[in-house]
Short mmCIF file of the C-alpha atoms (twelve columns), coordinates in Angstrom:
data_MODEL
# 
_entry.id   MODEL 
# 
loop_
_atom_site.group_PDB 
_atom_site.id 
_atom_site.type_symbol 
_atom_site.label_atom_id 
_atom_site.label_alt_id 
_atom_site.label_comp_id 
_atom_site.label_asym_id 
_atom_site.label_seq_id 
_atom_site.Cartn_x 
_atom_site.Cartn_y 
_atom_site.Cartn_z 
_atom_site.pdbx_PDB_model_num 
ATOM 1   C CA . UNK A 1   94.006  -64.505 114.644 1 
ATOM 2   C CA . UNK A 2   96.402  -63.651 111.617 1 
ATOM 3   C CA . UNK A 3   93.717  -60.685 110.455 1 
ATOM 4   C CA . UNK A 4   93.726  -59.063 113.726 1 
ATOM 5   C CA . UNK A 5   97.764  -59.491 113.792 1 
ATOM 6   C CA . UNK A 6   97.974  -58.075 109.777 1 
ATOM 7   C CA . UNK A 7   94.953  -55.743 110.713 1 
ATOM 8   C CA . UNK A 8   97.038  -54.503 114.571 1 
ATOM 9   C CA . UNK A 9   100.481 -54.058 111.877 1 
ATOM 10  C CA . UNK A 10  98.961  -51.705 108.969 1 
ATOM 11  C CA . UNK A 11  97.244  -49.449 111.592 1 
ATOM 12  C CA . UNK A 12  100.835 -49.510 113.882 1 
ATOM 13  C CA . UNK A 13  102.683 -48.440 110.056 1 
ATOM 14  C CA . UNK A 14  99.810  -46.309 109.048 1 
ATOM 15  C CA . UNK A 15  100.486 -44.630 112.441 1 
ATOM 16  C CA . UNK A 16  104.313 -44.608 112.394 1 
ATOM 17  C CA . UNK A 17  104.139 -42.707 109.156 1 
ATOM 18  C CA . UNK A 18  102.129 -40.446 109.954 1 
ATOM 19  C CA . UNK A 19  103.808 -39.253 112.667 1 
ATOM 20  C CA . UNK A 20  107.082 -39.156 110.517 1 
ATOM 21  C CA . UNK A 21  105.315 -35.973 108.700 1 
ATOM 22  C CA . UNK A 22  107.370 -33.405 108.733 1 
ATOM 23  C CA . UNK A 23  106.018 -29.902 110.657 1 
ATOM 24  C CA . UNK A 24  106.310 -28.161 106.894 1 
ATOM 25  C CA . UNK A 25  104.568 -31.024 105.534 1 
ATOM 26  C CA . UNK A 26  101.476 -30.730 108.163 1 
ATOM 27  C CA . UNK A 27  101.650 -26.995 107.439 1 
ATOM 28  C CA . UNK A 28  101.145 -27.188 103.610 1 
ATOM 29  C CA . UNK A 29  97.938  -29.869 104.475 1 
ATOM 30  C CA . UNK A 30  95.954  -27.199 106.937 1 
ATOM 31  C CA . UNK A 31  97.317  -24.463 104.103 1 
ATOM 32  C CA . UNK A 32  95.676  -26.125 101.067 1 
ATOM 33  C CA . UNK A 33  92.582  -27.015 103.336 1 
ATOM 34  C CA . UNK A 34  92.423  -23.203 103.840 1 
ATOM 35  C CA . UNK A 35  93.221  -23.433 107.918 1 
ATOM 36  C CA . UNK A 36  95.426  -20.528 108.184 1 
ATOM 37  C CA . UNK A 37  95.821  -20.547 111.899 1 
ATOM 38  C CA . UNK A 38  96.743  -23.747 111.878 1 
ATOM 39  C CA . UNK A 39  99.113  -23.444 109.038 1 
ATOM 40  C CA . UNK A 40  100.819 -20.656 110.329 1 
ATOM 41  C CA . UNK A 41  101.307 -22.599 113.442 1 
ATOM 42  C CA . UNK A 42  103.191 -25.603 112.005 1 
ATOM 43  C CA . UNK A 43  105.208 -23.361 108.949 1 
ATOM 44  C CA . UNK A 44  106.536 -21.358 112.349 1 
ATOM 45  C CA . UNK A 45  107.295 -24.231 113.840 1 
ATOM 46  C CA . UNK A 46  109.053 -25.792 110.635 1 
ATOM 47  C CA . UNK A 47  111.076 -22.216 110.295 1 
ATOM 48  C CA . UNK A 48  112.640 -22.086 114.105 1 
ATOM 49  C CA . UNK A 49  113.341 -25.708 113.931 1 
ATOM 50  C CA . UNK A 50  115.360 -25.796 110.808 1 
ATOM 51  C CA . UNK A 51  115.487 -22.479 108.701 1 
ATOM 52  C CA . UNK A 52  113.199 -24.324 106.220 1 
ATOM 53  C CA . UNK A 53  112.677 -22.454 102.996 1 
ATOM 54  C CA . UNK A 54  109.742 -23.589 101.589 1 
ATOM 55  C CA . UNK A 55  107.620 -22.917 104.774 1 
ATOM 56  C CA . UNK A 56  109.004 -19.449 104.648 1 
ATOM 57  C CA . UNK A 57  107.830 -18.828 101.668 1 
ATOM 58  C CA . UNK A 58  104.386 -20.637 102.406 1 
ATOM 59  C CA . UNK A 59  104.025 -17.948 105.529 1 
ATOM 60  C CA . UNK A 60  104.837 -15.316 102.761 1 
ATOM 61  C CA . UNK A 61  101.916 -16.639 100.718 1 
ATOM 62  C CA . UNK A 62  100.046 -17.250 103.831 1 
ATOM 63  C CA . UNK A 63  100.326 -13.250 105.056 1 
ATOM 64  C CA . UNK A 64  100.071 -11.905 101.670 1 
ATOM 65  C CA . UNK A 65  96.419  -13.819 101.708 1 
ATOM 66  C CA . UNK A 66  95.589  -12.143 104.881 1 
ATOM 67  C CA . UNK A 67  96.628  -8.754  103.580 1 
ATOM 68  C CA . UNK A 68  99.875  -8.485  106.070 1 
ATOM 69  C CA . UNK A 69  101.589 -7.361  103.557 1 
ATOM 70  C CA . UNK A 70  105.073 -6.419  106.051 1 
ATOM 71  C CA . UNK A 71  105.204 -10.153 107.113 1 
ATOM 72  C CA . UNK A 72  104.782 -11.430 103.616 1 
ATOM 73  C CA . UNK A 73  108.143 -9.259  102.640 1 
ATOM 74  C CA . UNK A 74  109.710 -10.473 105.933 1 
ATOM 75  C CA . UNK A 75  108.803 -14.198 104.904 1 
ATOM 76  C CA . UNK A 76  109.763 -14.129 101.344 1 
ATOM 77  C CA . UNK A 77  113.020 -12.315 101.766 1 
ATOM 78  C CA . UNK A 78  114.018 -14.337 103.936 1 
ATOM 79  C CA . UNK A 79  113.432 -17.523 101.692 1 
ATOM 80  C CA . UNK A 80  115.232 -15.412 99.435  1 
ATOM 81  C CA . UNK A 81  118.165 -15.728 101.747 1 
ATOM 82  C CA . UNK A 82  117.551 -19.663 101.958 1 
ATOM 83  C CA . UNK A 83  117.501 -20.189 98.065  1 
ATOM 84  C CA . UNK A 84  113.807 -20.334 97.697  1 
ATOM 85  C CA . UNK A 85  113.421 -19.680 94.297  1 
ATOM 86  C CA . UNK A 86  109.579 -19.391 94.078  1 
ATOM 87  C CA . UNK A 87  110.179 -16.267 96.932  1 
ATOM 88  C CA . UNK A 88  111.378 -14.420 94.162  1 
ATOM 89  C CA . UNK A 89  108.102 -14.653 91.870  1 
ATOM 90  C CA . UNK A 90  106.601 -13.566 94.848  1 
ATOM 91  C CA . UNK A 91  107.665 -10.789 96.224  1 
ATOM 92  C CA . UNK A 92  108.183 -9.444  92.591  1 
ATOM 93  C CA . UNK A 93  104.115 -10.045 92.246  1 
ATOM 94  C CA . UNK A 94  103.529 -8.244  95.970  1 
ATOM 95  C CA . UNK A 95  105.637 -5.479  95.088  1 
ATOM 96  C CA . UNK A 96  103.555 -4.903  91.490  1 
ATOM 97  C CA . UNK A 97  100.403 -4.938  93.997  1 
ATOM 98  C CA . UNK A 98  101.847 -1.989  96.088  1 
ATOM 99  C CA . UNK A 99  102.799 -0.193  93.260  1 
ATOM 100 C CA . UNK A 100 106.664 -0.383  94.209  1 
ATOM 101 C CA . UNK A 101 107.724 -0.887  90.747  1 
ATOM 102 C CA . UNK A 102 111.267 -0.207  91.144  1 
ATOM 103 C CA . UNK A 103 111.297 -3.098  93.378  1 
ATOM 104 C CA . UNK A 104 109.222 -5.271  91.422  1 
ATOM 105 C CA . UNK A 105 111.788 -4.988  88.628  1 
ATOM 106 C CA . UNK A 106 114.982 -5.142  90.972  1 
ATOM 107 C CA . UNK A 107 113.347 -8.995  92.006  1 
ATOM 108 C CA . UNK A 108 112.020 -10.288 88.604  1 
ATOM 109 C CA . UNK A 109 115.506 -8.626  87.345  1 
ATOM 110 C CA . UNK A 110 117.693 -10.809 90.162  1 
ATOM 111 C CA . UNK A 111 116.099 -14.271 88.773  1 
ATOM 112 C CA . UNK A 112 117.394 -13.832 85.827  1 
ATOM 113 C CA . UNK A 113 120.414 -13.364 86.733  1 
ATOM 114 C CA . UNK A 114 120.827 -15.784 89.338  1 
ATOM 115 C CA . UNK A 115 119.495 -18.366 87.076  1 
ATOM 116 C CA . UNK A 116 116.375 -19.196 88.739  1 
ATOM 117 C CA . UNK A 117 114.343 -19.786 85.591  1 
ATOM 118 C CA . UNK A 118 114.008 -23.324 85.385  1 
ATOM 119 C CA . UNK A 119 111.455 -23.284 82.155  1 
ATOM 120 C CA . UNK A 120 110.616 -21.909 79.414  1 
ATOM 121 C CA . UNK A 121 107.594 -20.521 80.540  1 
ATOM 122 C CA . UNK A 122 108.780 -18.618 83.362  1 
ATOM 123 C CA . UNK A 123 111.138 -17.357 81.082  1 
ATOM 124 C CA . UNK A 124 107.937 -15.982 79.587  1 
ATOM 125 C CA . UNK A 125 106.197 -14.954 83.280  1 
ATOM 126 C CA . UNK A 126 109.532 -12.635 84.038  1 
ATOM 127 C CA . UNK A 127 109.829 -11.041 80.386  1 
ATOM 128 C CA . UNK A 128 105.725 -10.536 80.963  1 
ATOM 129 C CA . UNK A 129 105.741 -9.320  84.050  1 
ATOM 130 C CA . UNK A 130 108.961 -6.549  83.472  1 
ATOM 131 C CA . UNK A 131 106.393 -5.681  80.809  1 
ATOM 132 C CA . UNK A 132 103.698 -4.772  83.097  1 
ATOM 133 C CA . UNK A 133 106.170 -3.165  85.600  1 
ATOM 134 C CA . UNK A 134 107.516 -0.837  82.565  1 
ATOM 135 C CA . UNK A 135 104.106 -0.130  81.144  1 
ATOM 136 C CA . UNK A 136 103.218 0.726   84.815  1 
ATOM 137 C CA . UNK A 137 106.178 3.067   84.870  1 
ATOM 138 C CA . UNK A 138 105.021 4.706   81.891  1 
ATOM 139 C CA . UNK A 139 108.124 3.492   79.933  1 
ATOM 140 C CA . UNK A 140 105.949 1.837   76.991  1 
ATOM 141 C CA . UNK A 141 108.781 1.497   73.846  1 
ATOM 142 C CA . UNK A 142 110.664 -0.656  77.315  1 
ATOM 143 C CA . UNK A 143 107.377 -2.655  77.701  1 
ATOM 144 C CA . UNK A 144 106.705 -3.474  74.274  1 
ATOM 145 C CA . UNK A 145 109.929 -4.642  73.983  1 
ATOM 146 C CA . UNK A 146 109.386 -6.917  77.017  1 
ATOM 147 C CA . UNK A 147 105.943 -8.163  76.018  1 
ATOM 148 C CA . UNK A 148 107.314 -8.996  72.525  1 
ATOM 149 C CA . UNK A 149 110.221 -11.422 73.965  1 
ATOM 150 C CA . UNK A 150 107.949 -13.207 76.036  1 
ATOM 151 C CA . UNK A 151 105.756 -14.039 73.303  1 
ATOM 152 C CA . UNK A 152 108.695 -14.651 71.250  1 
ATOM 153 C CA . UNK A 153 109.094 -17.298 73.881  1 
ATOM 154 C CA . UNK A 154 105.866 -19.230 73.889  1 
ATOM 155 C CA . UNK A 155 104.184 -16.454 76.335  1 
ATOM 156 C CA . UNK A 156 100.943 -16.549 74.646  1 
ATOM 157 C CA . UNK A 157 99.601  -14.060 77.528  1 
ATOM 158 C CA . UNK A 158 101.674 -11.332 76.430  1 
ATOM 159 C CA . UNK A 159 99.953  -11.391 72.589  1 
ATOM 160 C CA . UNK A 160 96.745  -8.991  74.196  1 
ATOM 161 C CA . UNK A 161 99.215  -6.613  76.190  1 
ATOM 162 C CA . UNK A 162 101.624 -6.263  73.103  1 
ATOM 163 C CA . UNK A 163 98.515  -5.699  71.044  1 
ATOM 164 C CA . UNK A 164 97.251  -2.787  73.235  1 
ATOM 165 C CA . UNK A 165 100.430 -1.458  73.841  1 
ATOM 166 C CA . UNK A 166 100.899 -1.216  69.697  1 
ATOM 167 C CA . UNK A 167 97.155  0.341   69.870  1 
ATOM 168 C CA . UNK A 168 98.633  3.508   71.732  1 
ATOM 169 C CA . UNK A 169 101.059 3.803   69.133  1 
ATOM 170 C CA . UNK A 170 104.216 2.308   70.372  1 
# 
């Protein structure tokens, strides 16, 4: 009789917390099991219900998957506005993909300074990436500079592009 009593209890807590998940939480599991729909459904929910950042920037991810590229801005800015500091890597990576350099640089520029590089390797992502954005530009002398600080700074992915930007003479 105690085993069905001890067996009736874990179920009940088994139960109990997983009903305590939050709606973000349920939308990151159908996200990482690739359920889109159902993600979307849950980070909305999460969003309306209390302005929560990281399943605004989720939806960002989520849109910028399915090609909606509007909604992805929409989502990550708004993070943005909530303090969502991985919103910023993104929407500085979507706007390299449209080719709205100026923008790119304008986001990878504000988390530096609003101090939203936590390690020394991002350090070494945003130095990179105003790299590509300047080399994009055309502005190579401004991109090798770039490329050369973030390998300075451990960035070993920046060695190649500083190598072929040297190539052409810069």
């Amino acid at each position: 009789m105690k085993k069905i009593y001890l067996i009736i209890l874990i179920f009940w807590c088994l139960l109990i917390s997983c009903s305590k998940m939050s709606t973000g939480e349920k939308g990151e599991q159908y996200y990482e099991k690739g359920d889109f729909k159902k993600a979307e459904e849950y980070f909305l929910k999460a969003v309306e219900k209390n302005k929560n950042n990281t399943a605004m920037n989720y939806l960002g991810s989520l849109y910028a998957k399915q090609e909606k590229y509007e909604l992805a801005e929409k989502y990550w800015k708004m993070a943005i506005d909530n303090n969502n500091r991985e919103a910023y890597f993104n929407l500085g990576n979507l706007y390299i993909e449209l080719k709205k350099y100026d923008l790119a640089e304008q986001y990878y520029k504000l988390i530096e300074e609003n101090n939203k590089i936590e390690t020394l390797h991002e350090l070494g992502v945003v130095l990179h990436n105003l790299g590509v954005i300047n080399e994009k530009k055309g502005d190579y002398i401004q991109a090798k500079e770039y490329y050369k600080k973030a390998f300075e700074n451990g960035y070993a992915e920046s060695k190649q592009s500083l190598r072929d930007i040297e190539g052409m003479g810069y």
